[in-house]
Amino acid sequence: MKSELERQTEELEQTLQKQLELLKKESEDWVKVGGAVLAGALLVFAVVQLKKKKSSRKTDKVLEVLEREGLLDKDLEKKITKSEKATFWPGIGQRLLIAGLALAKEKYLKDLFNADQTETFEKGQ
């Protein structure tokens, strides 16, 4: 009786160890995917900020020239400085995000539901 309990305890410890190893392996993949998405998001953010700065500088120069020439009034200034409306085509940021997600999917998620892993998990239960 005592030896059977010790054997069951050992089997449960081994099963738990295998499940923890599997969890660690899967969590590493998720961390890599999360890191790739975060890096892509930071890249997109940087590109958008640079584009806004460039656009803002051009707008400021145009406003300065119009004011010097005496052609600037409130309506014209409002038309020049109002933000752009959304377009039908996605922006570069959206394209980069989609490309990053596709790359992460191909690179890290292809083995997620591999038959070997599901068999290992089923044996552990």
C-alpha positions as a Python dict, from the first residue, in 0.01 Angstrom:
ca = {
    (1, 'M'): (0, 0, 0),
    (2, 'K'): (274, 243, 101),
    (3, 'S'): (488, 159, -204),
    (4, 'E'): (187, 210, -432),
    (5, 'L'): (125, 554, -282),
    (6, 'E'): (492, 642, -331),
    (7, 'R'): (472, 524, -693),
    (8, 'Q'): (159, 732, -753),
    (9, 'T'): (325, 1031, -590),
    (10, 'E'): (626, 991, -816),
    (11, 'E'): (407, 959, -1126),
    (12, 'L'): (212, 1270, -1029),
    (13, 'E'): (536, 1464, -977),
    (14, 'Q'): (665, 1353, -1317),
    (15, 'T'): (335, 1447, -1480),
    (16, 'L'): (341, 1785, -1313),
    (17, 'Q'): (701, 1839, -1423),
    (18, 'K'): (613, 1756, -1786),
    (19, 'Q'): (315, 1991, -1777),
    (20, 'L'): (530, 2271, -1636),
    (21, 'E'): (791, 2218, -1908),
    (22, 'L'): (519, 2229, -2174),
    (23, 'L'): (376, 2546, -2020),
    (24, 'K'): (720, 2709, -2016),
    (25, 'K'): (777, 2620, -2380),
    (26, 'E'): (438, 2757, -2486),
    (27, 'S'): (479, 3073, -2280),
    (28, 'E'): (817, 3138, -2447),
    (29, 'D'): (643, 3134, -2784),
    (30, 'W'): (378, 3377, -2662),
    (31, 'V'): (646, 3609, -2523),
    (32, 'K'): (824, 3605, -2859),
    (33, 'V'): (500, 3684, -3044),
    (34, 'G'): (419, 3959, -2794),
    (35, 'G'): (767, 4103, -2835),
    (36, 'A'): (733, 4104, -3212),
    (37, 'V'): (395, 4278, -3190),
    (38, 'L'): (532, 4532, -2943),
    (39, 'A'): (832, 4603, -3166),
    (40, 'G'): (601, 4648, -3464),
    (41, 'A'): (376, 4880, -3268),
    (42, 'L'): (673, 5092, -3159),
    (43, 'L'): (796, 5110, -3518),
    (44, 'V'): (453, 5217, -3641),
    (45, 'F'): (429, 5476, -3364),
    (46, 'A'): (770, 5619, -3458),
    (47, 'V'): (677, 5639, -3827),
    (48, 'V'): (349, 5815, -3749),
    (49, 'Q'): (521, 6064, -3520),
    (50, 'L'): (782, 6145, -3785),
    (51, 'K'): (512, 6195, -4045),
    (52, 'K'): (319, 6428, -3815),
    (53, 'K'): (630, 6634, -3742),
    (54, 'K'): (712, 6669, -4110),
    (55, 'S'): (356, 6769, -4195),
    (56, 'S'): (346, 7015, -3907),
    (57, 'R'): (668, 7185, -4020),
    (58, 'K'): (538, 7227, -4373),
    (59, 'T'): (210, 7366, -4245),
    (60, 'D'): (390, 7613, -4019),
    (61, 'K'): (601, 7735, -4312),
    (62, 'V'): (293, 7782, -4532),
    (63, 'L'): (113, 7972, -4258),
    (64, 'E'): (416, 8193, -4204),
    (65, 'V'): (442, 8280, -4574),
    (66, 'L'): (69, 8351, -4604),
    (67, 'E'): (78, 8571, -4295),
    (68, 'R'): (374, 8766, -4432),
    (69, 'E'): (190, 8822, -4759),
    (70, 'G'): (-125, 8928, -4575),
    (71, 'L'): (-336, 8653, -4729),
    (72, 'L'): (-405, 8460, -4410),
    (73, 'D'): (-749, 8481, -4257),
    (74, 'K'): (-925, 8257, -4003),
    (75, 'D'): (-1109, 8043, -4261),
    (76, 'L'): (-796, 7973, -4463),
    (77, 'E'): (-597, 7893, -4148),
    (78, 'K'): (-869, 7652, -4036),
    (79, 'K'): (-868, 7475, -4375),
    (80, 'I'): (-490, 7442, -4372),
    (81, 'T'): (-456, 7321, -4014),
    (82, 'K'): (-752, 7082, -3994),
    (83, 'S'): (-659, 6716, -3970),
    (84, 'E'): (-680, 6484, -4265),
    (85, 'K'): (-979, 6257, -4295),
    (86, 'A'): (-952, 5881, -4316),
    (87, 'T'): (-883, 5738, -4659),
    (88, 'F'): (-1002, 5420, -4824),
    (89, 'W'): (-652, 5273, -4839),
    (90, 'P'): (-491, 5172, -4511),
    (91, 'G'): (-195, 5370, -4389),
    (92, 'I'): (162, 5249, -4370),
    (93, 'G'): (121, 5178, -3998),
    (94, 'Q'): (-165, 4938, -4059),
    (95, 'R'): (27, 4765, -4335),
    (96, 'L'): (333, 4719, -4112),
    (97, 'L'): (117, 4584, -3831),
    (98, 'I'): (-51, 4331, -4059),
    (99, 'A'): (284, 4225, -4203),
    (100, 'G'): (428, 4183, -3852),
    (101, 'L'): (133, 3973, -3740),
    (102, 'A'): (158, 3754, -4049),
    (103, 'L'): (530, 3704, -3988),
    (104, 'A'): (471, 3614, -3624),
    (105, 'K'): (197, 3372, -3724),
    (106, 'E'): (418, 3195, -3975),
    (107, 'K'): (723, 3185, -3754),
    (108, 'Y'): (589, 3108, -3408),
    (109, 'L'): (235, 2977, -3426),
    (110, 'K'): (276, 2705, -3687),
    (111, 'D'): (375, 2444, -3426),
    (112, 'L'): (124, 2552, -3166),
    (113, 'F'): (-118, 2268, -3226),
    (114, 'N'): (138, 2011, -3329),
    (115, 'A'): (27, 1649, -3283),
    (116, 'D'): (324, 1566, -3057),
    (117, 'Q'): (229, 1836, -2810),
    (118, 'T'): (-133, 1728, -2790),
    (119, 'E'): (-29, 1368, -2733),
    (120, 'T'): (206, 1477, -2453),
    (121, 'F'): (-69, 1681, -2294),
    (122, 'E'): (-319, 1394, -2317),
    (123, 'K'): (-74, 1153, -2158),
    (124, 'G'): (-23, 1397, -1872),
    (125, 'Q'): (-391, 1397, -1791),
}
